[in-house]
mmCIF file of C-alpha atoms and ligand atoms in Angstrom:
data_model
loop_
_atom_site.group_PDB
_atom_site.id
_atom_site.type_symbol
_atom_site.label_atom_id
_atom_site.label_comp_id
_atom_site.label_asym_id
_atom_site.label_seq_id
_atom_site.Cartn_x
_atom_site.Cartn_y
_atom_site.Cartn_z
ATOM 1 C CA UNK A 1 -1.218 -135.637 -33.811
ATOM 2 C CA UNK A 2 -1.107 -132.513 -35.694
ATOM 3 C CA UNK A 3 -1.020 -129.406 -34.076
ATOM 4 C CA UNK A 4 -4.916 -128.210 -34.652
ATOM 5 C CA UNK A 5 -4.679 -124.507 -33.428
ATOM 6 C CA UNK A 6 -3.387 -122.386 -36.095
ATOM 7 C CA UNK A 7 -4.658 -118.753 -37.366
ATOM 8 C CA UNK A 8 -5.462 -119.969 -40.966
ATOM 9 C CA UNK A 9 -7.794 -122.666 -38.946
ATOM 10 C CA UNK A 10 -9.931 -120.379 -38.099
ATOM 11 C CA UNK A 11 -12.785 -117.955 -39.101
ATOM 12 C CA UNK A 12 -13.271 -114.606 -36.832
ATOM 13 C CA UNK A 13 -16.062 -115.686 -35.012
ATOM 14 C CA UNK A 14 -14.217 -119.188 -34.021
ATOM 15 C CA UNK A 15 -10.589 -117.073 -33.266
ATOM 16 C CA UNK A 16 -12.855 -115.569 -30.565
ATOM 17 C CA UNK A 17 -13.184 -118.666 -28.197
ATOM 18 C CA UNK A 18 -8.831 -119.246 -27.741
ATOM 19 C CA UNK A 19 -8.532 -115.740 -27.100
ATOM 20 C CA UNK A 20 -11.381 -115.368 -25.046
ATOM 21 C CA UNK A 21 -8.677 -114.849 -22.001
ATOM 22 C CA UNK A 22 -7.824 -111.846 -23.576
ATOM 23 C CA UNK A 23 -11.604 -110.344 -24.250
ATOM 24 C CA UNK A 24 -10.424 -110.222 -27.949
ATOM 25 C CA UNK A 25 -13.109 -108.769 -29.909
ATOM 26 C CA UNK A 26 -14.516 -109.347 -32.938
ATOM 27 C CA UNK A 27 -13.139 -106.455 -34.953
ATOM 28 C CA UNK A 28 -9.497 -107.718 -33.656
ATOM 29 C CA UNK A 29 -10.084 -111.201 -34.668
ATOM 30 C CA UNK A 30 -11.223 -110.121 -38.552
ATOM 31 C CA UNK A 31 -7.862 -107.959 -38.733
ATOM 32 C CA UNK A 32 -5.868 -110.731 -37.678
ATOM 33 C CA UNK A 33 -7.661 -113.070 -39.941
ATOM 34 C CA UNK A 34 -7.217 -110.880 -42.703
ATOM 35 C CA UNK A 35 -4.029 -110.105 -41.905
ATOM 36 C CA UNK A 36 -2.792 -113.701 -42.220
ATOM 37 C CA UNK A 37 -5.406 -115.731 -44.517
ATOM 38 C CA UNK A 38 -6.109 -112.568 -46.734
ATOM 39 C CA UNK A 39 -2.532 -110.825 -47.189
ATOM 40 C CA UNK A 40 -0.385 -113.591 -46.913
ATOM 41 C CA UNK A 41 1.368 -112.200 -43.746
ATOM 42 C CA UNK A 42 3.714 -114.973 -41.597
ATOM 43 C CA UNK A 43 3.832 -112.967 -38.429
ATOM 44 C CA UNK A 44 1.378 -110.397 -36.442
ATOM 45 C CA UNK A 45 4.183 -107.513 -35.825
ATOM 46 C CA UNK A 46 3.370 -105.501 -38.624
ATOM 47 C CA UNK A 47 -0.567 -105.876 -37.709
ATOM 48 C CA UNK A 48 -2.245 -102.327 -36.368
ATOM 49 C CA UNK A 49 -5.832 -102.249 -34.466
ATOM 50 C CA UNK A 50 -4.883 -105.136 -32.679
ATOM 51 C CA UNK A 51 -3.766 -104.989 -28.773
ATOM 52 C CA UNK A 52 -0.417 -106.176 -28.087
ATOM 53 C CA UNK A 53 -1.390 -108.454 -25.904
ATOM 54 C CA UNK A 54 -4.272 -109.914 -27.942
ATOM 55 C CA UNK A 55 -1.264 -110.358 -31.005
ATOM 56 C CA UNK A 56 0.618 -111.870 -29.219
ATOM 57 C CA UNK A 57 -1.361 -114.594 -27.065
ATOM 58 C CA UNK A 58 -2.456 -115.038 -30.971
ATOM 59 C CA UNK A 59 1.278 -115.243 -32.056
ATOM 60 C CA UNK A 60 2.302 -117.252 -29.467
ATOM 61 C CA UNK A 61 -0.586 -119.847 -28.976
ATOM 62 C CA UNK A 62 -2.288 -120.132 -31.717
ATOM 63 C CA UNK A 63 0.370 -119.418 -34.597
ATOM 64 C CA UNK A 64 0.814 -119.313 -38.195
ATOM 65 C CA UNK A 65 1.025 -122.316 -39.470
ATOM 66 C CA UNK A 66 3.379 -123.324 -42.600
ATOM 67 C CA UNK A 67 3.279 -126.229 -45.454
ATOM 68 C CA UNK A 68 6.928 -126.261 -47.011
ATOM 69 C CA UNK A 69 7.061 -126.118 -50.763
ATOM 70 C CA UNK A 70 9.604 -128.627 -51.441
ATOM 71 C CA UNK A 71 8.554 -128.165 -55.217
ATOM 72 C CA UNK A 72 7.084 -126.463 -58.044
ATOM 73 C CA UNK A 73 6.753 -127.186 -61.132
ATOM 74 C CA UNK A 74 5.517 -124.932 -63.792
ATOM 75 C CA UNK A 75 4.292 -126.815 -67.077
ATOM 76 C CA UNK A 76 6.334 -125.428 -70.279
ATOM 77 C CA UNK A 77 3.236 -126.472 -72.834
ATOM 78 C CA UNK A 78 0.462 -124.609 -70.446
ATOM 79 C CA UNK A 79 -0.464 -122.172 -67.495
ATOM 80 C CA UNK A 80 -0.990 -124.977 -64.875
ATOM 81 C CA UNK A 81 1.483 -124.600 -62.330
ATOM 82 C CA UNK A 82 2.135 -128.067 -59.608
ATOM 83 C CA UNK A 83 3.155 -128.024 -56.054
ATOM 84 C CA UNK A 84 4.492 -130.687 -53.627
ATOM 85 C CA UNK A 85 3.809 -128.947 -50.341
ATOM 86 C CA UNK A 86 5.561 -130.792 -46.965
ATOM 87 C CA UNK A 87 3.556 -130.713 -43.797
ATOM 88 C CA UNK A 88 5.527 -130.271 -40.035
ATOM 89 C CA UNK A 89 4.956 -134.167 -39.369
ATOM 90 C CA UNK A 90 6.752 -134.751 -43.256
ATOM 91 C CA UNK A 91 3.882 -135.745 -45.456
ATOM 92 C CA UNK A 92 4.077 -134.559 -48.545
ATOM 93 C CA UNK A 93 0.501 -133.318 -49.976
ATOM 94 C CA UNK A 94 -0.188 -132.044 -53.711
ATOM 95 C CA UNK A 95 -1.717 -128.684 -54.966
ATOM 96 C CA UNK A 96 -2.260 -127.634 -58.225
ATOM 97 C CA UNK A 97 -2.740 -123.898 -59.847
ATOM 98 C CA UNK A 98 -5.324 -124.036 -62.787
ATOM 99 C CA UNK A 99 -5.987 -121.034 -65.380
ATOM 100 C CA UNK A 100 -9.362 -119.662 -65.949
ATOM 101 C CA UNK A 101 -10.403 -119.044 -69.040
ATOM 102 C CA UNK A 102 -11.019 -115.527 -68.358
ATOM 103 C CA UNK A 103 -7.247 -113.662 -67.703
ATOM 104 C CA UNK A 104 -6.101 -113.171 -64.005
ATOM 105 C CA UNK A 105 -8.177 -115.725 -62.472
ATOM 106 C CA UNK A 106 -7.142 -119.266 -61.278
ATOM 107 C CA UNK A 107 -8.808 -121.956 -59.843
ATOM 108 C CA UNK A 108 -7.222 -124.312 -57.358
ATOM 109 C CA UNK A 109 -7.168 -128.081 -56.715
ATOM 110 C CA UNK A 110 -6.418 -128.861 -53.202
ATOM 111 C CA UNK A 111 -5.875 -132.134 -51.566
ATOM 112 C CA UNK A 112 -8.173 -132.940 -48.659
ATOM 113 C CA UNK A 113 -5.629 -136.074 -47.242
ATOM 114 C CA UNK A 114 -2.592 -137.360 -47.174
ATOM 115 C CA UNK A 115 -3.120 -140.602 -49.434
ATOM 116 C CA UNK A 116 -6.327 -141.727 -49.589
ATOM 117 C CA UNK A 117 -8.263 -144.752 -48.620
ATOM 118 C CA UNK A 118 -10.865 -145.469 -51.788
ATOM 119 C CA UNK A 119 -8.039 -147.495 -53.642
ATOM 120 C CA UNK A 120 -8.883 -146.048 -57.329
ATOM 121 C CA UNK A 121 -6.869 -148.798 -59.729
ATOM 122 C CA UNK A 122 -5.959 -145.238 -62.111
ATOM 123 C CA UNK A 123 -5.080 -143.294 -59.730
ATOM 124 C CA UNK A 124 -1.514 -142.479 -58.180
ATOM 125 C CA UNK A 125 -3.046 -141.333 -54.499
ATOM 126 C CA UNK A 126 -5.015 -144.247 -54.274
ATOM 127 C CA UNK A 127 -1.753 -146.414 -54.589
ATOM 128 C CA UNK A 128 -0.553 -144.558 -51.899
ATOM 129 C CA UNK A 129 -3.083 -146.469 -49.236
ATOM 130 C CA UNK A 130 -4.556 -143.782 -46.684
ATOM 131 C CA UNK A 131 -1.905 -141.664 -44.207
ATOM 132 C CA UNK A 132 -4.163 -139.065 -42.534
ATOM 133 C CA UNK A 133 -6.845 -136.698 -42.257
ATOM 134 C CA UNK A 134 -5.853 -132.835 -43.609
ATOM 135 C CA UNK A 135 -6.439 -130.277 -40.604
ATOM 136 C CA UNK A 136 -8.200 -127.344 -41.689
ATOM 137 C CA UNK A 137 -5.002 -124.670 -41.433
ATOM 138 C CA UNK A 138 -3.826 -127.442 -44.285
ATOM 139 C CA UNK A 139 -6.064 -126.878 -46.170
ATOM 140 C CA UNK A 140 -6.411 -123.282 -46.096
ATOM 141 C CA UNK A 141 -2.552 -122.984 -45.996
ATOM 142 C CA UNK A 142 -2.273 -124.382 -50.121
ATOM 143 C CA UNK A 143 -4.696 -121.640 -51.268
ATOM 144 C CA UNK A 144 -3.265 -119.067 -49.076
ATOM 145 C CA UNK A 145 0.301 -120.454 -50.554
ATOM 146 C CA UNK A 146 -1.222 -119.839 -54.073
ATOM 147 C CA UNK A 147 -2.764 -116.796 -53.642
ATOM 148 C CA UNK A 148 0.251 -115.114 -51.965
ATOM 149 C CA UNK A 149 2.104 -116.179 -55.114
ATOM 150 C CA UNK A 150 -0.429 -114.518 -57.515
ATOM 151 C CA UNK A 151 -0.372 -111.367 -55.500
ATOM 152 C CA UNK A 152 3.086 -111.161 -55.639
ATOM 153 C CA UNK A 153 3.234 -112.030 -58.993
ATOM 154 C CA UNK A 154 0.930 -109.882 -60.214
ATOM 155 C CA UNK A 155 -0.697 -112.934 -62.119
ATOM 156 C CA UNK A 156 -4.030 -112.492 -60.696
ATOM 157 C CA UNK A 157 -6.213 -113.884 -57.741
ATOM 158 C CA UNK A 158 -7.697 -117.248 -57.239
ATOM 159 C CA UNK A 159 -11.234 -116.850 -58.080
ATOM 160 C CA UNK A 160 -12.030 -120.525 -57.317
ATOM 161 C CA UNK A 161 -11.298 -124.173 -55.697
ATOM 162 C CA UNK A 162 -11.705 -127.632 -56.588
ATOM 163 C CA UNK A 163 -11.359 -130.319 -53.627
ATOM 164 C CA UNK A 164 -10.096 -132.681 -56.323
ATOM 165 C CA UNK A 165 -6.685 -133.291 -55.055
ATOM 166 C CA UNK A 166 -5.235 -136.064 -53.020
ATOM 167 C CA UNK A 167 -8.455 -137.759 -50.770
ATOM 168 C CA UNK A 168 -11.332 -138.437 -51.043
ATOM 169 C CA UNK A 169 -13.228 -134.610 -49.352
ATOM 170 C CA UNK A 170 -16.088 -136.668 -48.062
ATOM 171 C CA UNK A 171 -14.399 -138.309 -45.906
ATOM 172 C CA UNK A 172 -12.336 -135.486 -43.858
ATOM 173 C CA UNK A 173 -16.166 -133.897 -44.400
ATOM 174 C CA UNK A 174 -15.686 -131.909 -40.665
ATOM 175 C CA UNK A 175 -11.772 -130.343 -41.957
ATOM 176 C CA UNK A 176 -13.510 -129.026 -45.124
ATOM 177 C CA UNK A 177 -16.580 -127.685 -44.314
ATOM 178 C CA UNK A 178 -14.634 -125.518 -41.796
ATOM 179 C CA UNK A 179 -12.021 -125.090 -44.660
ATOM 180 C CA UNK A 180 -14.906 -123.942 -46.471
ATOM 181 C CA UNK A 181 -16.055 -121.331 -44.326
ATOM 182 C CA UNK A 182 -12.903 -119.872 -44.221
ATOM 183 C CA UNK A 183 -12.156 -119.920 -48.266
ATOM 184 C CA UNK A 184 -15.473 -117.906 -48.859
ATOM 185 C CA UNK A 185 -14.733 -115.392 -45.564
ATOM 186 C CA UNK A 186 -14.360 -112.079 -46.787
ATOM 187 C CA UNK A 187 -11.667 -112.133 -44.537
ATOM 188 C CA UNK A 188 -10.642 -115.420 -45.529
ATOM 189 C CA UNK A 189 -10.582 -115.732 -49.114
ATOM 190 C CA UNK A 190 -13.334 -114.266 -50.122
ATOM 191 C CA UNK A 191 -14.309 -117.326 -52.667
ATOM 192 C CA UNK A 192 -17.573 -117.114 -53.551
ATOM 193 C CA UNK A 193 -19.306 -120.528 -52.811
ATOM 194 C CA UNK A 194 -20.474 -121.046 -55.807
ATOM 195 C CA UNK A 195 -17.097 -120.816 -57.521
ATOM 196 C CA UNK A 196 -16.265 -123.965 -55.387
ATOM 197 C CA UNK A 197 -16.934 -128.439 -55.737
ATOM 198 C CA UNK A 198 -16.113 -130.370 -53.674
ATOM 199 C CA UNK A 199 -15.344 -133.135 -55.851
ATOM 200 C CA UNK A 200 -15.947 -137.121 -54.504
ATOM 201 C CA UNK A 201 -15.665 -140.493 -55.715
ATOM 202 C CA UNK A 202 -19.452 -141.173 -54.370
ATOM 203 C CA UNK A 203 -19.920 -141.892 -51.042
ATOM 204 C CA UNK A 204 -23.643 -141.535 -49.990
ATOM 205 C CA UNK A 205 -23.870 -140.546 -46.476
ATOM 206 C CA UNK A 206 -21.495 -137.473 -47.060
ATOM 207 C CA UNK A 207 -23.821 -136.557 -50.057
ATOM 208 C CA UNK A 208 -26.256 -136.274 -48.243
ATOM 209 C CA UNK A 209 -24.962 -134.821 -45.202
ATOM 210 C CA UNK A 210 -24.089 -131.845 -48.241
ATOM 211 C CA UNK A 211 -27.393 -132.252 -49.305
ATOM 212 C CA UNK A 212 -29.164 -131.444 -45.634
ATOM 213 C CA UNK A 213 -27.246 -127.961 -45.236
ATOM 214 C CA UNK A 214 -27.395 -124.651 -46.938
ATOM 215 C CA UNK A 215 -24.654 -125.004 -48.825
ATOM 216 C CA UNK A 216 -23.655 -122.727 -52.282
ATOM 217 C CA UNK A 217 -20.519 -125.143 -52.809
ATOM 218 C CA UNK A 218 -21.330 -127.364 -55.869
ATOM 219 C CA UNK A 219 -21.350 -130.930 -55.614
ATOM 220 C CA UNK A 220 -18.885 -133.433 -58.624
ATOM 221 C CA UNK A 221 -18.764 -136.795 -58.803
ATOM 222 C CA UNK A 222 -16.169 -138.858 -60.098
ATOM 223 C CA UNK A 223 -17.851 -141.638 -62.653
ATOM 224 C CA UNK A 224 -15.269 -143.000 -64.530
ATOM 225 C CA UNK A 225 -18.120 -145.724 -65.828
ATOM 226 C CA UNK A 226 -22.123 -146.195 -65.449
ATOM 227 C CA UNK A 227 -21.333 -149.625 -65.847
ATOM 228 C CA UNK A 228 -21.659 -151.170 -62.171
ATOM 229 C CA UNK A 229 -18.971 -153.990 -63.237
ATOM 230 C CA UNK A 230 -16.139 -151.904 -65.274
ATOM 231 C CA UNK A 231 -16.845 -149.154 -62.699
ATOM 232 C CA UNK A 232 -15.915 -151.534 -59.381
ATOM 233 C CA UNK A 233 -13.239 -152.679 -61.085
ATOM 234 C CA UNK A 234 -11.634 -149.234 -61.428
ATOM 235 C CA UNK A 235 -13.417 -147.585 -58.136
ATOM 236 C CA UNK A 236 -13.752 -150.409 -55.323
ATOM 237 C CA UNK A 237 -16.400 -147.712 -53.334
ATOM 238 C CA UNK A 238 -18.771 -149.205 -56.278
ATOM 239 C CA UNK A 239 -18.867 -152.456 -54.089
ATOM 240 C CA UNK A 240 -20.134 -150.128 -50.966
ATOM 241 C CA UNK A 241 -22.151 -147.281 -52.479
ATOM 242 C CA UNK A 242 -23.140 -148.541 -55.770
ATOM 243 C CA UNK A 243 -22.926 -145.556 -58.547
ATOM 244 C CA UNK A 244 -27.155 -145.330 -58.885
ATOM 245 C CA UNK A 245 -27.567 -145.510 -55.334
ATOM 246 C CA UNK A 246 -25.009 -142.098 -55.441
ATOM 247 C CA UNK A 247 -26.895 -140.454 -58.201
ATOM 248 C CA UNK A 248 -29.889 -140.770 -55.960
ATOM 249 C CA UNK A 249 -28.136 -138.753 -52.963
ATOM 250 C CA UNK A 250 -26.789 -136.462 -55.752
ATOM 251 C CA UNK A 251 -30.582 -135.554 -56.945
ATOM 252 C CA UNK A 252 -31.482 -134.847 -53.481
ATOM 253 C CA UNK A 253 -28.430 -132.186 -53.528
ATOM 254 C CA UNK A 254 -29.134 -130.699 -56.545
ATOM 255 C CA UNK A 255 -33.176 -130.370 -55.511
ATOM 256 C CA UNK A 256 -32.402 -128.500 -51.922
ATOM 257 C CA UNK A 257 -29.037 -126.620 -53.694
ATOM 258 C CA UNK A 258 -30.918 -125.473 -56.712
ATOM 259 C CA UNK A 259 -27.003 -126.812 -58.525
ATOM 260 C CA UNK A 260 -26.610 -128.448 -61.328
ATOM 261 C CA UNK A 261 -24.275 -131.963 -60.005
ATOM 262 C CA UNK A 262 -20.924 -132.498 -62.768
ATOM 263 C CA UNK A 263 -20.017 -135.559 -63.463
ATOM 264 C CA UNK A 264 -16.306 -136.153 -63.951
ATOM 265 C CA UNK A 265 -15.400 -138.610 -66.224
ATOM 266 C CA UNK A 266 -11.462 -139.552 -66.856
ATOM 267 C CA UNK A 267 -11.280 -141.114 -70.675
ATOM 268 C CA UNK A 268 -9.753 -144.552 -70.563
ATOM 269 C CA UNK A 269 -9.279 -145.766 -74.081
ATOM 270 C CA UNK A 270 -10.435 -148.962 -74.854
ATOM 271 C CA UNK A 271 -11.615 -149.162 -71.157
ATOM 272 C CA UNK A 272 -14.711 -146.536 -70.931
ATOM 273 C CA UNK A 273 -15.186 -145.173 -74.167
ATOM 274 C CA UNK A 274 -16.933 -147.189 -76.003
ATOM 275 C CA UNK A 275 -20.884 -146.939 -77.271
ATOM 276 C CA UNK A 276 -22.000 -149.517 -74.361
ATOM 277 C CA UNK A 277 -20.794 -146.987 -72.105
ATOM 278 C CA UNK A 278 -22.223 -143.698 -73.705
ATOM 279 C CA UNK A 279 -25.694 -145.472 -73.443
ATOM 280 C CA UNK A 280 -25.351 -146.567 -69.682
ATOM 281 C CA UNK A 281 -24.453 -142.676 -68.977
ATOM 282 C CA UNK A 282 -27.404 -141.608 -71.139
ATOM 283 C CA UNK A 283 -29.578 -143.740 -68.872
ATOM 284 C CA UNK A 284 -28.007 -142.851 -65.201
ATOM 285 C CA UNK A 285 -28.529 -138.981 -66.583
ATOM 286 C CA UNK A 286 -32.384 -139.848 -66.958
ATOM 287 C CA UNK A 287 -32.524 -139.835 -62.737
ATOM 288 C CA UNK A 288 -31.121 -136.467 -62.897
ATOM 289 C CA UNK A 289 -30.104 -133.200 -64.883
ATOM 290 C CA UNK A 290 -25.856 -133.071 -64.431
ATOM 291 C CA UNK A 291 -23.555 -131.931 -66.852
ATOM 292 C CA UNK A 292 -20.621 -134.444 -67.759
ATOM 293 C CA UNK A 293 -17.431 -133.302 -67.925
ATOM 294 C CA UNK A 294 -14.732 -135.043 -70.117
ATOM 295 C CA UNK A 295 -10.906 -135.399 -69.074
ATOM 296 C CA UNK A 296 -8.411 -137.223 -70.529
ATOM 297 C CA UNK A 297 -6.446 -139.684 -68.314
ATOM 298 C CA UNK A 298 -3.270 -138.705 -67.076
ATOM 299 C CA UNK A 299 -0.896 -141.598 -67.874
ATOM 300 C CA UNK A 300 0.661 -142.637 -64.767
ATOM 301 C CA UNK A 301 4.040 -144.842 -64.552
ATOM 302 C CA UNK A 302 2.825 -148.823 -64.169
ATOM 303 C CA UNK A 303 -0.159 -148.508 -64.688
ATOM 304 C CA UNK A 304 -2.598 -150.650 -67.252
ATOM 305 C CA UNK A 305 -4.276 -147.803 -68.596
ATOM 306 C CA UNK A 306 -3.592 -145.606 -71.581
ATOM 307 C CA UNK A 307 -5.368 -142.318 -72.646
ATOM 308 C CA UNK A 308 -7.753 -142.607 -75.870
ATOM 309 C CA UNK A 309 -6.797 -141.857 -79.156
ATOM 310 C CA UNK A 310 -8.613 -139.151 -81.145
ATOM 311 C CA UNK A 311 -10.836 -141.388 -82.975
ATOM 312 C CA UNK A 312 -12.023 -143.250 -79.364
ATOM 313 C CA UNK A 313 -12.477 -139.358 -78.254
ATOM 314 C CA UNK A 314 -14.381 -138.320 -81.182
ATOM 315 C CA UNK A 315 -16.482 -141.468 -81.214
ATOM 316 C CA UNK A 316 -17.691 -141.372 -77.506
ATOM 317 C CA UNK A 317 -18.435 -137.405 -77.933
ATOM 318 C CA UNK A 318 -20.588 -138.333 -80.704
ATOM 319 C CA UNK A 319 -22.299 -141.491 -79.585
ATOM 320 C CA UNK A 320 -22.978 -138.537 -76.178
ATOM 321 C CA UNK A 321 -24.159 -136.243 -78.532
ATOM 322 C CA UNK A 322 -26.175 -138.455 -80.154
ATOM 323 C CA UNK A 323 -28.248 -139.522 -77.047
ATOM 324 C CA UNK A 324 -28.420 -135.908 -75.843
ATOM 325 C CA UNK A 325 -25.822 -135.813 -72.966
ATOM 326 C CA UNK A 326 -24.813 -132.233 -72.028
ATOM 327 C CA UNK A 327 -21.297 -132.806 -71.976
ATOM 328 C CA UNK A 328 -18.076 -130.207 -71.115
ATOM 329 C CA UNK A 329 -14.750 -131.367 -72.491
ATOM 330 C CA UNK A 330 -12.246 -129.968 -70.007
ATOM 331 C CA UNK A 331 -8.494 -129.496 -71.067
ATOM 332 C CA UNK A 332 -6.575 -132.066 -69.441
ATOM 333 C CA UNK A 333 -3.674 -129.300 -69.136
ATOM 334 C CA UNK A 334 -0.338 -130.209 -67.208
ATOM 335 C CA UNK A 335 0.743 -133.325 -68.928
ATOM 336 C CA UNK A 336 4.477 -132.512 -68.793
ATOM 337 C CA UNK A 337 4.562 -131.618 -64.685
ATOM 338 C CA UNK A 338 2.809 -135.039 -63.439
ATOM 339 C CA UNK A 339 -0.758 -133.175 -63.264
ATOM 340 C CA UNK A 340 -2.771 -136.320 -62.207
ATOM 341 C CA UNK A 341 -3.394 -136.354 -58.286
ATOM 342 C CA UNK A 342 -0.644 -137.929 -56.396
ATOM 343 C CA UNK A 343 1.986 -138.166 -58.710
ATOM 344 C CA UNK A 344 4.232 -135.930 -57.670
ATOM 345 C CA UNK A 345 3.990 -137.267 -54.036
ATOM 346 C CA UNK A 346 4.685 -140.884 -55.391
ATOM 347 C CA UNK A 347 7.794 -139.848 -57.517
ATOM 348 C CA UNK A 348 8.872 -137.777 -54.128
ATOM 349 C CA UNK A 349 8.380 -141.202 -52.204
ATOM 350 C CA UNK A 350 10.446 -143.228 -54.990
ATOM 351 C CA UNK A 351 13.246 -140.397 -55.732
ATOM 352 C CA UNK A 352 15.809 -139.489 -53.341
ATOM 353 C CA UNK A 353 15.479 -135.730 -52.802
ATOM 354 C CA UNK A 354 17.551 -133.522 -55.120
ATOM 355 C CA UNK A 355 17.672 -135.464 -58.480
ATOM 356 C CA UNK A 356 13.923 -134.013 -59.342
ATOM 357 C CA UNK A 357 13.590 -131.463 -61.513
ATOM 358 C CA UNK A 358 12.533 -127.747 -60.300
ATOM 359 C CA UNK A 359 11.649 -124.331 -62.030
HETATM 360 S S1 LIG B 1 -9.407 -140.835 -57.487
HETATM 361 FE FE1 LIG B 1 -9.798 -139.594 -55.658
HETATM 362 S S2 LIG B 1 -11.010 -140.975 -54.363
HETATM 363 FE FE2 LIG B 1 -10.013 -142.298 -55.900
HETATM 364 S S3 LIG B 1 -8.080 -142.971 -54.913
HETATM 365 FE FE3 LIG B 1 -7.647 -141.092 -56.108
HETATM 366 S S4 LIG B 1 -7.810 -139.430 -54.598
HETATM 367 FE FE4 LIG B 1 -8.856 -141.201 -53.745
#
């Protein structure tokens, strides 16, 4: 079992309770927060306003925790920047830096699990068959890796997060609301809410369960087809939660969240791009307002899929446009550094370390 207690775990109120021996306070427990999560610090001896003996019962049993970049991989063609982070028990887990349109700010896509367990036919992670849960300090831990960077860098500061990595969010729901808490802590992250989706294939209970609190995160939900068959054949949680069925749980979000719900959408020529398909996504948007957002498929070794050509692209925009489907084409940046989720961690698995290529 993974070692639960560590700083980046934690928001100030919750540091309170394993220091509560000490009488820490809550002023204490924001610096050392902030000290950690905020600056990017890996031990407490440089931190002031804190007792000794409060920083080090916080050194000592509660600790920093660390993810090991094993790599990173920069993309040549684009700004996105890929890492394969290690955790202490050896699982390797994926994050990926994403520029902002606006300069200086980056967005990042964090995994929520090691593997996951939805078994997506296009998608390397869900080869991968499920490994574990995330713990919070995991999570936390590949922002905190990014921002650090940026800082350093002078690059700029991560302005928001995408649980779109490896795993499916909902279902390590506990590890990333807590997560969440501390991402939009002003001593945490300070990531506004809003600037943050949690990103899931479509299962219902969790929806809802997102739907029931007061939550500024915004909710996506992975499509990939309105078409119950094609879609069950590409996402087997079709079989279980049946893509209307989600839509209905997503309505209830976006009625108590006041949030418009995106739709993600991976382009599959020949596989979900046709004019069938632009007409069953007109109809699922009559349920409810969303806003569709386009990516190309990452092409991923062995598998039967390919991405569409320009003319499928163009065609499917226009048959969209046609039947009055908002619809945001994001750039499917990355190509050359293995963007898709999980790839790196796959090649890691298949390649025997050393022969992979680092910046
Ligand atoms: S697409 Fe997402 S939910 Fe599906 S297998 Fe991949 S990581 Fe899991």
């Amino acid at each position: 079992m993974q070692d639960r207690l560590k700083i980046q775990g934690f928001t100030p109120e919750r540091l309170m309770e394993p220091l509560a021996a000490l009488d820490a306070t809550l002023p204490e427990c924001r610096r050392i927060v902030a000290h950690v999560v905020q600056r990017g610090n890996d031990d407490l001896t440089a931190i002031t306003q804190v007792r000794a003996r409060v920083r080090d019962r916080a050194q000592e049993f509660v600790g920093i925790g660390r993810l090991e970049v094993i790599e990173r991989r920069a993309s040549a063609v684009d700004p996105f920047v890929k890492y394969l982070l290690k955790c202490p028990d050896g699982s390797e887990i994926e994050t990926v830096r994403i520029p902002l349109e606006k300069p200086g700010r980056f967005s990042v896509c964090v995994s929520s699990q090691v593997g996951c367990a939805m078994g997506c036919t296009f998608c390397a992670t869900g080869r991968m068959g499920f490994v574990r849960n995330l713990e919070t300090w995991e999570i936390v831990e590949q922002l905190r890796i990014v921002s650090r960077e940026l800082r350093a860098s002078g690059e700029g500061r991560v302005h928001g997060v995408v649980f779109q990595g490896m795993g499916e969010p909902l279902h390590n729901l506990d590890n990333v609301l807590e997560a969440l808490d501390i991402i939009s802590n002003p001593c945490g992250l300070a990531v506004d809410g809003r600037n943050v989706t949690v990103c899931t294939v479509g299962i219902g209970p969790g929806i809802e369960r997102l739907a029931s609190m007061k939550t500024r995160v915004r909710l996506g939900i992975s499509v990939t087809s309105a078409r119950a068959a094609v879609r069950r054949s590409l996402v087997p949680m079709e079989g279980r939660y049946p893509i209307r069925e989600v839509i209905k749980a997503a309505k209830l979000f976006y009625e108590r969240s006041g949030h418009l719900v995106m739709l993600a959408y991976a382009l599959m020529g020949g596989v979900n791009t046709g004019a069938d398909e632009a007409e069953a996504i007109a109809e699922l948007l009559r349920e409810m307002p969303a806003r569709l957002s386009l990516i190309e498929w990452n092409p991923v070794e062995g598998m039967p899929y390919r991405p569409p050509t320009e003319e499928e692209r163009s065609a499917f925009h226009d048959a969209l446009a046609r039947l009055g489907v908002p619809v945001v084409r994001r750039y499917s940046g990355g190509k050359d550094i293995g963007a898709a989720c999980g790839q790196l961690a796959t090649e890691s698995q298949r390649q025997p370390r050393g022969t992979r290529a680092t910046d």
